[in-house]
Short mmCIF file of C-alpha atoms in Angstrom, two decimals:
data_model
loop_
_atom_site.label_atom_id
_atom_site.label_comp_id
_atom_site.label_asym_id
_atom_site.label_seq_id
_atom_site.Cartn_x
_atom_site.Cartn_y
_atom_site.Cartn_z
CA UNK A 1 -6.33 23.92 -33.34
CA UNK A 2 -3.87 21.97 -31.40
CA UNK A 3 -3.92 18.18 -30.84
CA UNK A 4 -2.68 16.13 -27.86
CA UNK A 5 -1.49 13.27 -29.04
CA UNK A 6 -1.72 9.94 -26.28
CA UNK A 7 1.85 8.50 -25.17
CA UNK A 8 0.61 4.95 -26.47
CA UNK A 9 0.08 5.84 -29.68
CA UNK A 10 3.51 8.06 -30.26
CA UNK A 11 5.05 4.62 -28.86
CA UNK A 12 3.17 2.57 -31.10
CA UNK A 13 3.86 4.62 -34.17
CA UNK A 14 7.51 4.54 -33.08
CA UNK A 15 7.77 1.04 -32.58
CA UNK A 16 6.04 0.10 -36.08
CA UNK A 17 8.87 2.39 -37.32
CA UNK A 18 11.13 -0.44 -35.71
CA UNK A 19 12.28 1.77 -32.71
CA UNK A 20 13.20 -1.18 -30.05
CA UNK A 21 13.40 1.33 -27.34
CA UNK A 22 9.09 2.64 -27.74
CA UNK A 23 8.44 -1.48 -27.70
CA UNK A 24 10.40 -1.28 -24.36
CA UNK A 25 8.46 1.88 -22.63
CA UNK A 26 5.00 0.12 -24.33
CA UNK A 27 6.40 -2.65 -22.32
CA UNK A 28 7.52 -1.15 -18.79
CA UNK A 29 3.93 0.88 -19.30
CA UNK A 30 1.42 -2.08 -19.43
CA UNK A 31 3.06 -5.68 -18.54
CA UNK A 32 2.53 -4.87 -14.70
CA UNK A 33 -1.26 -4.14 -14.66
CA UNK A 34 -1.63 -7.39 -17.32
CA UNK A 35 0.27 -9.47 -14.98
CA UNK A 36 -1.39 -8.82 -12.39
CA UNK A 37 -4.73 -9.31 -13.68
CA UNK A 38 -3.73 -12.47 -15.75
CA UNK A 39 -2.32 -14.00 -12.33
CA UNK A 40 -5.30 -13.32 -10.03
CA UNK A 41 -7.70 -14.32 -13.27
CA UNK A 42 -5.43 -17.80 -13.43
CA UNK A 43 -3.44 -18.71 -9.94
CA UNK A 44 -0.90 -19.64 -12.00
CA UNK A 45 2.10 -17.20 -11.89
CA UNK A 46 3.41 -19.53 -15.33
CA UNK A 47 0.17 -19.15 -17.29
CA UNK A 48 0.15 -15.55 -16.81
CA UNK A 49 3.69 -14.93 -17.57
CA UNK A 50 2.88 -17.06 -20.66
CA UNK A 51 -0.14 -15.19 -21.66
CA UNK A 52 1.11 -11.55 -21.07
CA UNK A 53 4.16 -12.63 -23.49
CA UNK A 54 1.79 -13.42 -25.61
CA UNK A 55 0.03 -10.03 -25.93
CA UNK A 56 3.22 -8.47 -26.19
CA UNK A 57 4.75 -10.48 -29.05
CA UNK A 58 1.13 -10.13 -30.50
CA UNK A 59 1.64 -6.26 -30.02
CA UNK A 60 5.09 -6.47 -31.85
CA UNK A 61 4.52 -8.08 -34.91
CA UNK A 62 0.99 -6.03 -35.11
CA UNK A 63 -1.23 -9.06 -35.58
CA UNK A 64 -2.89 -7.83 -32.99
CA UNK A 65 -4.60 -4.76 -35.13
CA UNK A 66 -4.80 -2.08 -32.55
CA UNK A 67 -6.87 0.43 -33.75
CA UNK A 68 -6.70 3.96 -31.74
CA UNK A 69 -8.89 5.27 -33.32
CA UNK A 70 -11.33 2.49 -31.39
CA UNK A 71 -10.01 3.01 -27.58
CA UNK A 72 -7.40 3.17 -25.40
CA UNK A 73 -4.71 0.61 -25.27
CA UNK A 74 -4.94 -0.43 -21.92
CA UNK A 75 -8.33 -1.34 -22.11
CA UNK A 76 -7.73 -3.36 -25.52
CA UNK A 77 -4.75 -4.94 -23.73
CA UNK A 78 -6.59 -6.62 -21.17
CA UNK A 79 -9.29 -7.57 -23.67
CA UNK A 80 -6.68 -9.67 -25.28
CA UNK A 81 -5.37 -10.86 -22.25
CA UNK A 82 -8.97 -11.95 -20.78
CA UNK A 83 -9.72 -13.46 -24.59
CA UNK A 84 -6.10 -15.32 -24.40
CA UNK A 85 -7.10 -16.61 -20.67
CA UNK A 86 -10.11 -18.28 -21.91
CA UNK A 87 -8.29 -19.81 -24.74
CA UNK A 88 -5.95 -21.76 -22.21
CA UNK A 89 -9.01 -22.39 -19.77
CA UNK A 90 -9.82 -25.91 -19.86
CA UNK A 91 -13.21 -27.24 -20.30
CA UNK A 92 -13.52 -28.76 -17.12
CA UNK A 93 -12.82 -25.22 -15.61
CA UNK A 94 -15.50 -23.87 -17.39
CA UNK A 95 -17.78 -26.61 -16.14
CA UNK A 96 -16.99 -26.41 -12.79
CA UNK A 97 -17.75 -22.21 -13.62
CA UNK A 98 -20.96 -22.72 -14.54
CA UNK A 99 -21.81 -24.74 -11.73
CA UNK A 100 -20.92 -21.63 -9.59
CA UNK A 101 -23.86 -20.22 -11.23
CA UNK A 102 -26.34 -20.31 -8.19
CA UNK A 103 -30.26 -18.78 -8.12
CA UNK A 104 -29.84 -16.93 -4.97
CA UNK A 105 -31.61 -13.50 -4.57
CA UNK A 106 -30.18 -10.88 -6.28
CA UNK A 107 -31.56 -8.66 -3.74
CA UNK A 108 -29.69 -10.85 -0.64
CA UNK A 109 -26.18 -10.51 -2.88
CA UNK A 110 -26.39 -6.77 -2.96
CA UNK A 111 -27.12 -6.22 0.73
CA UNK A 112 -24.03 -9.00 1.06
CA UNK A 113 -22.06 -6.85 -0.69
CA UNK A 114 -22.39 -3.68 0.25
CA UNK A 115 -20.56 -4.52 3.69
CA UNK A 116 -17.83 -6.08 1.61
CA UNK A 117 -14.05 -4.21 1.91
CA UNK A 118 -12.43 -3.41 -1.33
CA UNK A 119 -10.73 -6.33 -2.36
CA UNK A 120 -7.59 -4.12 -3.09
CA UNK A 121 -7.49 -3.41 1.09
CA UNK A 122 -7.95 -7.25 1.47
CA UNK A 123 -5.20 -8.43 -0.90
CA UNK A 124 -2.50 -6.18 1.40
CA UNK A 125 -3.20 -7.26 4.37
CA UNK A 126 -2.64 -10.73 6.30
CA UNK A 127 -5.53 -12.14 4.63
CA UNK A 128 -4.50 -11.86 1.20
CA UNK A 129 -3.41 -15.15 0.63
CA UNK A 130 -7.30 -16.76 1.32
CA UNK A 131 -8.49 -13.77 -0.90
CA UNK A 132 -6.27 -15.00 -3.63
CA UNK A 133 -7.75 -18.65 -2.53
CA UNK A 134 -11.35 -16.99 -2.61
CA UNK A 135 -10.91 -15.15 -6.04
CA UNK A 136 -9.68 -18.25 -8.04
CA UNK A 137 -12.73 -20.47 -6.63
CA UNK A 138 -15.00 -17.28 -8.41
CA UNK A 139 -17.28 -18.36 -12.25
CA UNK A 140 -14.52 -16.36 -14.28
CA UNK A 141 -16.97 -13.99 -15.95
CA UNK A 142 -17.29 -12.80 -11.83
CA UNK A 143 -13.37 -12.83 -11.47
CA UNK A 144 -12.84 -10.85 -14.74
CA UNK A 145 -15.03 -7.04 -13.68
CA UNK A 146 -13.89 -7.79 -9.69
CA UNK A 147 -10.42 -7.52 -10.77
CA UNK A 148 -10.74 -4.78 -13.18
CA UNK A 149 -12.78 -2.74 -11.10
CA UNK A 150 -11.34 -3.25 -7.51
CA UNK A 151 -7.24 -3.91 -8.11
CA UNK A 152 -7.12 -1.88 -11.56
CA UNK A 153 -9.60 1.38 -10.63
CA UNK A 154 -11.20 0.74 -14.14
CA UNK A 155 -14.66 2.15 -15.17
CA UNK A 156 -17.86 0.54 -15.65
CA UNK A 157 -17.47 1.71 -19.03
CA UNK A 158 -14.04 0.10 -19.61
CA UNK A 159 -14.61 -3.27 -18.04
CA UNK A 160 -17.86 -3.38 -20.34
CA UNK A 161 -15.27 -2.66 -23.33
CA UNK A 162 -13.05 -5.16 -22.20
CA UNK A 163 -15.13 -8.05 -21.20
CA UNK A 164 -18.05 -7.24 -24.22
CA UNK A 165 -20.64 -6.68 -22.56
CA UNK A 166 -23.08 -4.00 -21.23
CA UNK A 167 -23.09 -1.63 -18.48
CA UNK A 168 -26.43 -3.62 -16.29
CA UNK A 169 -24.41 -7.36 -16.87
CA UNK A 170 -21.07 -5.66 -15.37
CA UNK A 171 -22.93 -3.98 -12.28
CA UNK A 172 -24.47 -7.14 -11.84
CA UNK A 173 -21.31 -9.51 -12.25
CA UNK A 174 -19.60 -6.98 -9.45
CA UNK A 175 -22.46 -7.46 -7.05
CA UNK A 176 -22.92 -11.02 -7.47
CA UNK A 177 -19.25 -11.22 -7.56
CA UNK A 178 -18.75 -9.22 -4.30
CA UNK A 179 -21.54 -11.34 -2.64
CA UNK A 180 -19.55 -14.88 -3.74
CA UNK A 181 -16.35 -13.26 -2.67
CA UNK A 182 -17.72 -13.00 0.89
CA UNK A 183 -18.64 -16.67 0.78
CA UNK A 184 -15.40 -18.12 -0.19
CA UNK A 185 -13.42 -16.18 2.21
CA UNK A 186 -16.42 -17.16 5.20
CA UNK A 187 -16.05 -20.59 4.09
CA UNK A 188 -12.07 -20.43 4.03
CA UNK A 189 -11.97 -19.07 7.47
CA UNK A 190 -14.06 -21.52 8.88
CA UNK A 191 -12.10 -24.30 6.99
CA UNK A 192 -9.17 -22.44 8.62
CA UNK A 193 -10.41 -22.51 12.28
CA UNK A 194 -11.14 -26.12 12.07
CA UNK A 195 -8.09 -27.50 10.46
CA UNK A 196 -6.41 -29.16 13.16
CA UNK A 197 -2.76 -27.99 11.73
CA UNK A 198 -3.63 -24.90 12.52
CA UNK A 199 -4.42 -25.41 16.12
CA UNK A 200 -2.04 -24.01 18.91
#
């Protein structure tokens, strides 16, 4: 019987063997997709520079504890990175979360949403600086599957992996997530229509 072995792993077992050169591909492989998640899930380009270092140095001296034999790395990467994002999150942000958290129909947010352009479309085109605008003003545990799903093409599965929790809480965080995305970037355009600056 023959075995594939993944590319992650070889590199991993190569860099524990003190290979520089596998901590460098580990590091070319992943620190794009982290960064780009850490800087939408922040708006800070700093903080998620600081936290993807972070995973990495974690990664390198193994305290960490990747276990293969318990997923993929990707997936546990951005489970550290999301864990490490909440860590620097003040309280105040998390305050001003939870007052995100709304009673609207759940029904009414999944009609909403089903309208809604993939945010990866939105983030390339002219619009992509109110999305970024729209994103940050989302309750984090919305942010965190939008992200994931939409920019990163990750599964139900994985996002539920990475954020710990099920499969029903991450469909419903992406369609109550979609539904608040649609609000922020109504309210920004109308806040952008108004704003005498931008007047001709």
């Amino acid at each position: 019987m023959t075995t594939t072995t993944d590319p992650d792993t070889d590199l991993l077992r190569q860099m524990r063997a003190g290979q520089a050169a596998a901590f460098q591909a580990l590091y070319r492989r992943h620190q794009g997709p982290l960064y780009r998640f850490a800087v939408l899930r922040t708006g800070s380009p700093d903080t998620a520079a600081d936290v993807v270092q972070e995973v990495f140095m974690g990664l390198l001296t193994d305290s960490l504890k990747f276990d293969p034999l318990r997923g993929a790395l990707p997936n546990f990467l951005f489970g550290v990175t999301r864990k490490l994002i909440l860590k620097h999150e003040t309280p105040r942000l998390r305050e001003q979360c939870l007052e995100e958290v709304d009673s609207e129909d759940d029904d009414a947010d999944e009609i909403a949403c089903e309208a809604q352009e993939p945010l990866s479309r939105l983030l390339s085109d002219e619009v992509a600086e109110q999305v970024r605008g729209a994103l940050a003003l989302l309750p984090p545990h919305y942010r965190d599957p939008l992200i994931l799903y939409e920019l990163h093409d990750l599964s139900y599965l994985e996002i539920a992996e990475i954020c710990q929790v099920d499969l029903g809480t991450v469909r419903s965080r992406l369609s109550r997530g979609r539904a608040l995305m649609a609000k922020r970037l109504a309210q920004l355009r109308r806040d952008a229509t108004v704003n005498p600056l931008t007047a001709a």
